[in-house]
XYZ file of C-alpha atoms in Angstrom:
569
model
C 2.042 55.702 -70.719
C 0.899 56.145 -67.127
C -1.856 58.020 -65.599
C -2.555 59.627 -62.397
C -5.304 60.385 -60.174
C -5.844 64.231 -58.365
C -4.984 63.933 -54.801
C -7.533 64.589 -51.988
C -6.557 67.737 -50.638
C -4.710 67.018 -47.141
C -6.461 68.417 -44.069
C -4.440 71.570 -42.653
C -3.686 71.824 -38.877
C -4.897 75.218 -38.847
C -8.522 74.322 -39.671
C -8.205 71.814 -36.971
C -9.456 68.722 -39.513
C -8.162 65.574 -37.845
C -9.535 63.449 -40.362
C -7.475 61.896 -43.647
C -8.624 60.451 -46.406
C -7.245 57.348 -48.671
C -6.756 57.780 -51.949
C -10.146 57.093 -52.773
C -11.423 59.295 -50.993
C -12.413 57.135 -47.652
C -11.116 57.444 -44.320
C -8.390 54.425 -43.323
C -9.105 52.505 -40.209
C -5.472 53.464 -38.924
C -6.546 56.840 -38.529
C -9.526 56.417 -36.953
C -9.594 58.129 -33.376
C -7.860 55.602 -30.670
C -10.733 53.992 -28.293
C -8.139 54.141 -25.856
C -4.481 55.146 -24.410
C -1.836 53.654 -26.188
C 0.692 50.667 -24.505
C 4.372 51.849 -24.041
C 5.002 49.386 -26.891
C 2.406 51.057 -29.509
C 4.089 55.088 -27.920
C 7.440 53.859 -28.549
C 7.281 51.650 -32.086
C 8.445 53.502 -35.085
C 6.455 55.242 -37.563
C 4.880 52.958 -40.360
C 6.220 52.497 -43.205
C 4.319 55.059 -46.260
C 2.339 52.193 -47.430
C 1.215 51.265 -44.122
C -1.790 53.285 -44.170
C -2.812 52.931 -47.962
C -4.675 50.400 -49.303
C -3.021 48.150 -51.409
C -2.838 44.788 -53.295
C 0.323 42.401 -52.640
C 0.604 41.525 -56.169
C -1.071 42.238 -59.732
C -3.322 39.108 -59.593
C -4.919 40.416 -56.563
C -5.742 43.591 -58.186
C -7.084 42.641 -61.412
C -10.887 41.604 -60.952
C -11.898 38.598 -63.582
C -14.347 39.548 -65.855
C -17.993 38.277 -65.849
C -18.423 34.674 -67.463
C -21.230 36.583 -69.945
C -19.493 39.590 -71.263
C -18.288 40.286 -74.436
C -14.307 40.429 -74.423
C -12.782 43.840 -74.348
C -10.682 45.332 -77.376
C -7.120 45.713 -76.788
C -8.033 49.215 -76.574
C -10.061 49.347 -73.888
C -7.965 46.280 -71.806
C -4.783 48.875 -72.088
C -6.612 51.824 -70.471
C -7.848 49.477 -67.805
C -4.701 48.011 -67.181
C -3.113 51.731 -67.167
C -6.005 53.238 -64.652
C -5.190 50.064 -62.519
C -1.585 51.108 -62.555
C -2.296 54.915 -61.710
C -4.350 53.738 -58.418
C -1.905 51.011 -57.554
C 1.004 53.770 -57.643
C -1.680 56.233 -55.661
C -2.420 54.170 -53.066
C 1.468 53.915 -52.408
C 1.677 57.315 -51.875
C 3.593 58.143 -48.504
C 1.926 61.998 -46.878
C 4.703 63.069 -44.419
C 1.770 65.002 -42.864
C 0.103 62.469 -41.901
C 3.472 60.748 -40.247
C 3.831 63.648 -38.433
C 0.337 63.864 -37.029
C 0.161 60.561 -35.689
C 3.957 60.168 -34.178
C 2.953 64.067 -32.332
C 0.009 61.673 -31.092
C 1.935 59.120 -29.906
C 4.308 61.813 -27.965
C 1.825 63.483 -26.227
C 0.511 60.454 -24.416
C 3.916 59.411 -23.470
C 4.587 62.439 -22.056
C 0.781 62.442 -20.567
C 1.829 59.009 -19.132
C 5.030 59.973 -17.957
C 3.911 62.685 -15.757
C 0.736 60.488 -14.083
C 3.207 58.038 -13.305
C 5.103 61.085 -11.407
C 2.063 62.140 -9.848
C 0.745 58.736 -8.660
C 4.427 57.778 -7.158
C 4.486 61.461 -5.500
C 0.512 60.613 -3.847
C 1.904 57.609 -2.992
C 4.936 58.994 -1.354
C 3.185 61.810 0.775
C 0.352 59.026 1.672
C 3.153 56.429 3.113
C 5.059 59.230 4.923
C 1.825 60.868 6.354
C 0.912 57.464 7.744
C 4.411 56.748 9.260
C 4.086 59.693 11.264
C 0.245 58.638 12.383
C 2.280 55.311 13.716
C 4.797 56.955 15.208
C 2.134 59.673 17.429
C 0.186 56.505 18.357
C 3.088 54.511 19.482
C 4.407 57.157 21.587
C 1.317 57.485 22.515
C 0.694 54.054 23.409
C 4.176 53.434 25.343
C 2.917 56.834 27.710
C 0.081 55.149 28.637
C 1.811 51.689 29.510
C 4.482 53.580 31.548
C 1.319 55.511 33.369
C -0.374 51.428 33.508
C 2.939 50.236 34.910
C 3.402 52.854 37.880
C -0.035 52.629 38.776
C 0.590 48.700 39.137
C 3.737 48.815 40.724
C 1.816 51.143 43.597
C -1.054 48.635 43.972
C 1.700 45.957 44.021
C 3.694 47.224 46.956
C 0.692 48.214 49.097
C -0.695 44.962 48.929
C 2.555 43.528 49.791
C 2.769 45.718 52.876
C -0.619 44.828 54.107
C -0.123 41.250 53.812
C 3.457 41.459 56.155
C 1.755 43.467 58.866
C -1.282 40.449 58.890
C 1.518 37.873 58.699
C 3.530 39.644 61.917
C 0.344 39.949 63.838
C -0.622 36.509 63.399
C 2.840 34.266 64.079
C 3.013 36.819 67.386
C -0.530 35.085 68.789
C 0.204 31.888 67.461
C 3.605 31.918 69.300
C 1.857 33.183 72.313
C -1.035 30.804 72.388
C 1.630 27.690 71.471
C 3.717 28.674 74.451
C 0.939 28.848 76.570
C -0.092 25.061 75.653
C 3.363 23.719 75.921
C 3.724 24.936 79.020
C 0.939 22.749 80.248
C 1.591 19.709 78.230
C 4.889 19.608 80.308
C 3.820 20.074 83.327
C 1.201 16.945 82.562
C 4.052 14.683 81.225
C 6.369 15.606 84.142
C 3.943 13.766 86.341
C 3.201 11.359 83.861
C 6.772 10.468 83.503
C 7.394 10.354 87.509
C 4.407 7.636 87.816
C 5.355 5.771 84.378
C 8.990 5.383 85.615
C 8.248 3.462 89.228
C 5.767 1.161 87.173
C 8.564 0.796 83.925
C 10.846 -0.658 87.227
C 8.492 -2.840 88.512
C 7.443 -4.221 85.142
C 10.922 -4.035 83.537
C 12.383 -6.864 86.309
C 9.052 -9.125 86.220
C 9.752 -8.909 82.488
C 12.869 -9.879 83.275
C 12.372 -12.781 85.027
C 9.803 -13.754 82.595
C 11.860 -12.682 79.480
C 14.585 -15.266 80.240
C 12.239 -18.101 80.928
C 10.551 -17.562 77.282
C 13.855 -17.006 75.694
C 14.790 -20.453 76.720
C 11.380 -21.856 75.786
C 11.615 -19.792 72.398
C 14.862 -20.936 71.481
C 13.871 -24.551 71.406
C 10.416 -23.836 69.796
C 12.633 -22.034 66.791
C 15.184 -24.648 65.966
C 11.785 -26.936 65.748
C 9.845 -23.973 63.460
C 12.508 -23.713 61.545
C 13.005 -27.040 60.713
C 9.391 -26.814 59.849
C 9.583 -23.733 57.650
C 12.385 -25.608 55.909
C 10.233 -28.656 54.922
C 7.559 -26.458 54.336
C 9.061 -23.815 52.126
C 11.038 -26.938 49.839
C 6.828 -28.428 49.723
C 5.535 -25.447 48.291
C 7.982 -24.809 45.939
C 8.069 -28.140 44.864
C 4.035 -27.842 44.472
C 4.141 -24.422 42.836
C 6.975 -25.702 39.848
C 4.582 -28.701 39.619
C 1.065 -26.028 38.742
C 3.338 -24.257 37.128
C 4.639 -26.478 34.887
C 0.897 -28.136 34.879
C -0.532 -24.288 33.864
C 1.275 -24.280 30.761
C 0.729 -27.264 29.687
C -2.906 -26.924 30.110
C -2.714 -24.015 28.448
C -0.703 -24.706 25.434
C -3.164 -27.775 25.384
C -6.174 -25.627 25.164
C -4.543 -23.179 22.807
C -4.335 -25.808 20.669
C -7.521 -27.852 21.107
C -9.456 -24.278 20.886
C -6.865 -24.173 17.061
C -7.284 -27.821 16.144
C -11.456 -27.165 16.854
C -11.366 -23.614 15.060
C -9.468 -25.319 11.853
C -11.652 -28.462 12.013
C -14.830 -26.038 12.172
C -13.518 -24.322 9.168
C -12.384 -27.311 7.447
C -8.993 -25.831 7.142
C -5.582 -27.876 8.151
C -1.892 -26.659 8.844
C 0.458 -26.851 5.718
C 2.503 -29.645 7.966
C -0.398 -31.788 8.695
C -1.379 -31.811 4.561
C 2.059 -32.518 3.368
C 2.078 -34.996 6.095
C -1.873 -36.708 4.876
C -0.693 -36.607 1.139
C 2.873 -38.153 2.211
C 1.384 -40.854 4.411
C -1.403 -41.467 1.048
C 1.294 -41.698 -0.770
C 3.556 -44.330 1.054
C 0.121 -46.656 2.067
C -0.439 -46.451 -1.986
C 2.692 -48.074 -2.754
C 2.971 -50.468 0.396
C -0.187 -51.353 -0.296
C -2.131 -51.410 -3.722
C 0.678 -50.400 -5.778
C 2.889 -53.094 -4.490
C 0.205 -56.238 -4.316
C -0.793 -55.432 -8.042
C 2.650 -55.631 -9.456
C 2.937 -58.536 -7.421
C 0.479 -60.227 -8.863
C 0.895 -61.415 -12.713
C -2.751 -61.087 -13.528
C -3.549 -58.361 -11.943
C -0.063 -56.639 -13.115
C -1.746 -57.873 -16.789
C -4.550 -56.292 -16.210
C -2.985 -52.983 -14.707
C -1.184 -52.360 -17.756
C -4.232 -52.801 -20.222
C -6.101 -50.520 -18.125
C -2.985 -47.728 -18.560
C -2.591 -48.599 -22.059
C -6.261 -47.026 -22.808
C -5.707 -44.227 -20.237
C -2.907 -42.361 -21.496
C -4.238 -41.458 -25.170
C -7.530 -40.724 -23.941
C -5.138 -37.806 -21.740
C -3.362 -36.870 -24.984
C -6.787 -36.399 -27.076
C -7.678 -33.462 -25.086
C -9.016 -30.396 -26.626
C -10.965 -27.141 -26.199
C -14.409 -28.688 -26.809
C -16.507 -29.214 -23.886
C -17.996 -32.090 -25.801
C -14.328 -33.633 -26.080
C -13.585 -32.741 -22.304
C -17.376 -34.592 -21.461
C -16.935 -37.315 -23.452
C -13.374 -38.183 -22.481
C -13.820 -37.951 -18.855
C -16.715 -40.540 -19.490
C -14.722 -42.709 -21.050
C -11.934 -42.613 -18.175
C -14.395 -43.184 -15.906
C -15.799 -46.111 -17.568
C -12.133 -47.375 -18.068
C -11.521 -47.418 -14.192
C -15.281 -47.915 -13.029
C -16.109 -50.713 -15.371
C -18.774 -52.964 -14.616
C -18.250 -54.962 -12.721
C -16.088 -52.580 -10.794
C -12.503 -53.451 -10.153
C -10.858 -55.123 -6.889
C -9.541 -52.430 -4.522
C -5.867 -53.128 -4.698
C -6.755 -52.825 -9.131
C -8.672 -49.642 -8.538
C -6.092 -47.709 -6.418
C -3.365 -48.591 -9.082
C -6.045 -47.174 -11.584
C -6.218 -44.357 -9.622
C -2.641 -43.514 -9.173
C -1.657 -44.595 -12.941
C -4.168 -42.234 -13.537
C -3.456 -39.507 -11.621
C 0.664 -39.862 -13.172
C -1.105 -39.627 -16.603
C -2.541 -36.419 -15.700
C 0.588 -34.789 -14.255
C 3.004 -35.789 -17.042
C 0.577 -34.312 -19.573
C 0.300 -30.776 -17.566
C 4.454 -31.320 -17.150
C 4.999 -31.735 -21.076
C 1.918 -29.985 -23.235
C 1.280 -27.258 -20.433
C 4.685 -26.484 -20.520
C 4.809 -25.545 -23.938
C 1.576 -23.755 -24.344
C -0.825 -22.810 -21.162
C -3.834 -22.918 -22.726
C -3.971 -26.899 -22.808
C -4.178 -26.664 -19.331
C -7.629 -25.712 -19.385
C -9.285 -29.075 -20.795
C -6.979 -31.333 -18.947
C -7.978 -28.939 -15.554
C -11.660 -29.582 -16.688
C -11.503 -33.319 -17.088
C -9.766 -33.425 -14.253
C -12.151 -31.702 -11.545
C -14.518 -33.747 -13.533
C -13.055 -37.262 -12.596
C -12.188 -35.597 -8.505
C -16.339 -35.100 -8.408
C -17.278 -39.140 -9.756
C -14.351 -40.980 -8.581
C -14.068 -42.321 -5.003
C -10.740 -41.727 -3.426
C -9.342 -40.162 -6.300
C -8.904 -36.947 -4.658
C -6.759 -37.927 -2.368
C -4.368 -39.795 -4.872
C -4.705 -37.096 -7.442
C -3.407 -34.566 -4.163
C -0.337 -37.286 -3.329
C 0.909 -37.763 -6.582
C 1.148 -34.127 -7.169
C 3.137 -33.497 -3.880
C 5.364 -36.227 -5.356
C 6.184 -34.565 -8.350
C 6.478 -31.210 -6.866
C 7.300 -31.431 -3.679
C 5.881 -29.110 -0.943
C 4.540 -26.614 -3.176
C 0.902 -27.993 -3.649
C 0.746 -27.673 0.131
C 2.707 -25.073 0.140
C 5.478 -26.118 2.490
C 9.243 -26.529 3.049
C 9.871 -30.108 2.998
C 10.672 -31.007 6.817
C 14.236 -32.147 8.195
C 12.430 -35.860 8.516
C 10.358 -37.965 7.008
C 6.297 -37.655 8.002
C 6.915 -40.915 10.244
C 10.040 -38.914 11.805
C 12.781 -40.910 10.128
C 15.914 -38.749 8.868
C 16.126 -38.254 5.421
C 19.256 -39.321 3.188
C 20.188 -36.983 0.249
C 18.993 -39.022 -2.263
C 15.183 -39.512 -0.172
C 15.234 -35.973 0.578
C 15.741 -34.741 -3.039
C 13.206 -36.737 -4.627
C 10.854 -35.520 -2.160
C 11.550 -32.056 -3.087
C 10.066 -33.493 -6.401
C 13.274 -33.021 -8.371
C 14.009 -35.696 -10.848
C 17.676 -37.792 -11.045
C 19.018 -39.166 -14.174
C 22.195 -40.922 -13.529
C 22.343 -39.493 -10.386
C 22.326 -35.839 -11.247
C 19.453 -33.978 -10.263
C 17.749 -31.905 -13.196
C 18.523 -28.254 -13.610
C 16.609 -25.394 -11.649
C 15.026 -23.548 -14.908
C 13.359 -27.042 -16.226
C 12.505 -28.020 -12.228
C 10.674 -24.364 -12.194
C 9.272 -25.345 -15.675
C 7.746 -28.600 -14.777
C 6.546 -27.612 -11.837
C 4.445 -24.574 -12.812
C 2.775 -26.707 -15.381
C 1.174 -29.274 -12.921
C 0.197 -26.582 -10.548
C -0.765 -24.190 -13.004
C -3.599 -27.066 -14.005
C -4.119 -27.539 -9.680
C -5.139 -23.974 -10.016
C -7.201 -23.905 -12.895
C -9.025 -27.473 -10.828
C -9.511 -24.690 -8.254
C -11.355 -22.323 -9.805
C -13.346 -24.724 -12.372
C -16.801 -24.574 -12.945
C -18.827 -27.961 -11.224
C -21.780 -29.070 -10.977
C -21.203 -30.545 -6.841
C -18.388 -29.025 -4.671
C -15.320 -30.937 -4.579
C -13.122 -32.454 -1.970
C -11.892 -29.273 0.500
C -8.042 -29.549 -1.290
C -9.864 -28.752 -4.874
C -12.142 -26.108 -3.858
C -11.655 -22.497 -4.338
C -11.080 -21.306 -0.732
C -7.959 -23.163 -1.406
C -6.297 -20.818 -3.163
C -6.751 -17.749 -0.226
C -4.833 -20.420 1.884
C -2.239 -20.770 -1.020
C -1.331 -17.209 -0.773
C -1.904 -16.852 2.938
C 1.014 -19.879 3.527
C 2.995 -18.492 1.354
C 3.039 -15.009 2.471
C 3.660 -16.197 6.152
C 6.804 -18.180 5.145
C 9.910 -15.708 3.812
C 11.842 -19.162 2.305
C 9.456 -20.101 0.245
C 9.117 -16.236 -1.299
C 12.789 -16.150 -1.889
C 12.366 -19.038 -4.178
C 11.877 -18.752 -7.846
C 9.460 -21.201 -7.859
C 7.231 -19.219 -5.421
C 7.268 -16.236 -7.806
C 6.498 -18.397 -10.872
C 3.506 -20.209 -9.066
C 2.730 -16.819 -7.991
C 2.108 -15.549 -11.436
C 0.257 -18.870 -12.321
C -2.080 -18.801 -9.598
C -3.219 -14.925 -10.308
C -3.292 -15.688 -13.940
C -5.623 -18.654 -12.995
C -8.134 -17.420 -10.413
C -6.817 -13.435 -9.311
C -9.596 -11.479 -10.507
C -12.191 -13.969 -9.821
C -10.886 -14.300 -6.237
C -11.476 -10.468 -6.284
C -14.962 -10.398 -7.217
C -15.274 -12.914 -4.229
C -13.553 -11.599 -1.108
C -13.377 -8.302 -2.245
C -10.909 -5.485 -0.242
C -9.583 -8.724 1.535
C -8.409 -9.802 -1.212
C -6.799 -6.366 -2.301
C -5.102 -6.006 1.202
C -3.233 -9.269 0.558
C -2.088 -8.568 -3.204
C -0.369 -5.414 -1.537
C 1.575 -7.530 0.942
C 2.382 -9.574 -2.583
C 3.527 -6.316 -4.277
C 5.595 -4.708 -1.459
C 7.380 -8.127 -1.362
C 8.023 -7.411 -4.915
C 9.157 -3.872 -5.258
C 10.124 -3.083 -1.538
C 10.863 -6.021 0.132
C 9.705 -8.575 1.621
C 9.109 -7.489 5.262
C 10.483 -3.817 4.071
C 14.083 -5.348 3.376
C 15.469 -4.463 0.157
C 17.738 -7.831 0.666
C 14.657 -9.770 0.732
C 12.915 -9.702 -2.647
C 10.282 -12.036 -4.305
C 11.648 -14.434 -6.155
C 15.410 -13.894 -5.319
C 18.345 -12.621 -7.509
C 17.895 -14.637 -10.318
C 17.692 -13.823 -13.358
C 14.563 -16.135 -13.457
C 13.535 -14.944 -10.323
C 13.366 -11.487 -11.477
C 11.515 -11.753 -14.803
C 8.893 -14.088 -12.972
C 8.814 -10.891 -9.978
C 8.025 -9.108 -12.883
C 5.446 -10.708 -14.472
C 4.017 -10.864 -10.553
C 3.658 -6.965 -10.617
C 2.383 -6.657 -13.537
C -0.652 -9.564 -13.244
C -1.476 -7.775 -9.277
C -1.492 -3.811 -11.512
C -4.077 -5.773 -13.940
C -6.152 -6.926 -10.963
C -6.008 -3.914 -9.206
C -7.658 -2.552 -12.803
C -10.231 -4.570 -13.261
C -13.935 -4.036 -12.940
């Protein structure tokens, strides 16, 4: 059984009643008057569908309304006639009025059209205003050219009497100058005709006394040449003699003074050429093994001796660990162990020293290697020892070069020797601080390897924390030379050593050394990067670290410790 609602009567056009109702009775917000003219989209979209302006529910459950948690359920009765009135306004509300289609599509019509013919009317305004003010132009221009011509004529007339004055004032004036120049010519010529009469009987006269007198100096002059220019000769081979001599005397003096003002600046500063340090830690290094090294193992006692004393070293060196009351306590005991009371002879406390010193490096080479972290007690106990032993500096700095060549200084290893002897191949390569088993010479990756352990714990020495300064080749100023030798020398940054050491040293002591010199500092990691990514002097040939394939992972890891820097606070 269904049921239906009466319908709202439909407003006629005739009464003029724009208004429609829903099928309750209210007005629907679609046919509300528009606030405003309509887009070309809205004119031109097709009518709504007949639902599209009836209220409705998308499905049953949204139309049936739960009943209140306290009321008394409804007989089956009275739920069938609400489910049936639901029904009957459901199928109301669906209603489609083709009325009320028409009315609003006639809407939409008229303000198309009502657009369509302001757009005709603006374009035709538009029209009439641009060809109205072409024509304006076009009056002034002609306008404006009449005037010019008139401003031209008037010109040209000016023009050519001006010219015409200025030829009759040039005529009249070269006619009086010509007349007033003749006049004065006339009477210089008169004057020099008499002049000329008198000069010529003297010029006769003089010319044969000068004659006479001409031939006696000629003779005179001839002989008092040959001698001047015998003279001029000696003279002339003097001077030049003399000048090459202050020459040669100038330069010297100068490159003497260059150098002496250097030397004086370098000594002021405490600072050395990379020659003259691989040179001091090469010459240490030879007078330690003519000398002390070579006496104690001489000596059966003291060679006895020696060798207890390295025994205890070398496991205090392998103890080492993270604990600054380890690193303390161990670098007391070393120091007790080669500053034992009473104190050893010197020849016994140099080959301390140096045994030492090799204890040091072949821990960094073999433990710092594997893990970089150790470096940091054995760099500790270290700087520690450099600060309360006497000479140890300087054996600690030789017996690095040693074992890695130039690149503590840093420096190419010279053509000769530091006394100026040629090298053989053998001397030269274990200078270069490559090591030989049966003659061959280790490989490059574990020569790289080694190396950047030892000077990966020189650089932590560098920038550890002591109580006194140390000796000026373990202080931190040390590493702005580092960088600023290696920069200057294109062989070394070619190397993949340099890149590795590179890395190590901004690892070690980058950002601190940016805290301390600042935009200095900055300027010079730049030059490091360009070298890196550009070139090294702009040359894409010429890269940091070289083609290698270690070469190019340590360029790498260069670029990325300088972006880090750059980063930090």
């Amino acid at each position: 059984m269904r049921f239906g609602l009466p319908r709202s009567p439909s407003p006629s056009p005739v009464r003029g009643y724009n208004r429609r109702s829903s099928a309750f009775g209210l007005h629907s917000d679609s046919e509300s008057e528009p606030e405003g003219p309509l887009t070309d989209a809205e004119a031109e979209s097709p009518p709504s569908s007949p639902s599209s302006d009836s209220f409705c529910f998308d499905s049953d459950a949204e139309a049936s309304v739960p009943p209140p948690s306290k009321r008394e359920p409804r007989s089956p009765a009275e739920r069938r006639h609400v489910e049936e009135t639901v029904a009957a306004i459901r199928l109301r509300t669906r209603h489609h009025d083709p009325y009320e289609e028409w009315e609003k599509q006639t809407r939409k019509d008229a303000l198309r059209t009502a657009r369509k013919e302001q757009t005709q009317t603006l374009l035709q305004t538009h029209e009439q205003r641009a060809q109205q003010r072409s024509q304006e132009l076009q009056v002034l221009s002609v306008r404006h050219d009449q005037q010019m011509a008139e401003v031209q004529r008037l010109l040209s007339t000016l023009k050519l009497k001006h010219q015409t004055d200025i030829n009759q004032m040039k005529t009249r004036w070269n006619e009086q100058d010509k007349r007033q120049r003749d006049r004065i010519e006339g009477v210089i010529r008169h004057e020099e005709e008499k002049l000329r009469i008198r000069l010529e009987a003297e010029r006769k006269k003089r010319e044969e006394e000068e004659r006479k007198r001409k031939e006696e100096e000629e003779r005179r002059r001839a002989e008092e040449e040959i001698k001047r220019q015998e003279d001029e000769q000696r003279r002339k081979q003097k001077e030049a003699e003399e000048a090459e001599k202050r020459a040669k005397e100038e330069v010297e003096r100068g490159k003497r003074a260059k150098l002496d003002a250097e030397e004086q600046g370098r000594n002021r500063l405490g600072m050395t050429l990379a020659e003259e340090d691989w040179i001091n830690a090469r010459e240490t290094l030879k007078n330690l093994k003519a000398g002390p090294m070579k006496t104690v193992k001489s000596d059966k006692a003291m060679k006895s001796q020696w060798s207890a004393i390295r025994r205890q070293i070398t496991p205090k060196i392998g103890q080492l660990t993270q604990d600054n009351e380890t690193i303390s306590r161990i670098s007391r005991q070393i120091y007790e162990i080669v500053h034992p009371s009473p104190p050893l002879g010197p020849d016994l406390y140099f080959a301390a020293l140096s045994s030492l010193a090799k204890a040091i490096l072949l821990q960094a080479e073999t433990e710092v290697t594997a893990e970089k972290r150790s470096a940091i007690p054995l760099a500790l106990v270290t700087a520690n020892l450099i600060g309360s032993l006497e000479a140890f500096p300087d054996v600690f700095f030789a017996k690095l070069v040693q074992r890695s060549g130039g690149w503590p200084v840093p420096s190419v290893i010279p053509s000769t020797d530091s006394d100026g002897t040629a090298w053989n191949e053998i001397e030269r390569t274990k200078a270069m601080g490559y090591r030989t088993n049966d003659g061959e010479k280790e490989t490059p990756g574990d020569y790289v390897m080694r190396v950047s352990g030892m000077m990966r714990v020189y650089f932590l020495i560098l920038a550890a924390p002591v109580r006194h300064p140390l000796d000026k080749m373990f202080q931190l100023p040390r590493l702005w030379s580092y960088f600023a030798r290696m920069l200057g020398d294109e062989r070394l940054l070619q190397t993949t050593v340099a890149a590795q050491l590179l890395h190590a040293a901004l690892d070690v002591g980058g950002v601190e050394a940016k805290h301390i010199w600042g935009h200095q500092w900055v300027k010079l990691l730049e030059m490091l990067y360009e070298g890196a990514t550009i070139g090294i002097g702009g040359s894409s040939t010429k890269l940091l670290g070289g083609q290698t394939p270690e070469g190019k992972a340590a360029r790498v890891r260069v670029q990325l410790e300088i972006e880090n820097i750059i980063r930090s606070p």
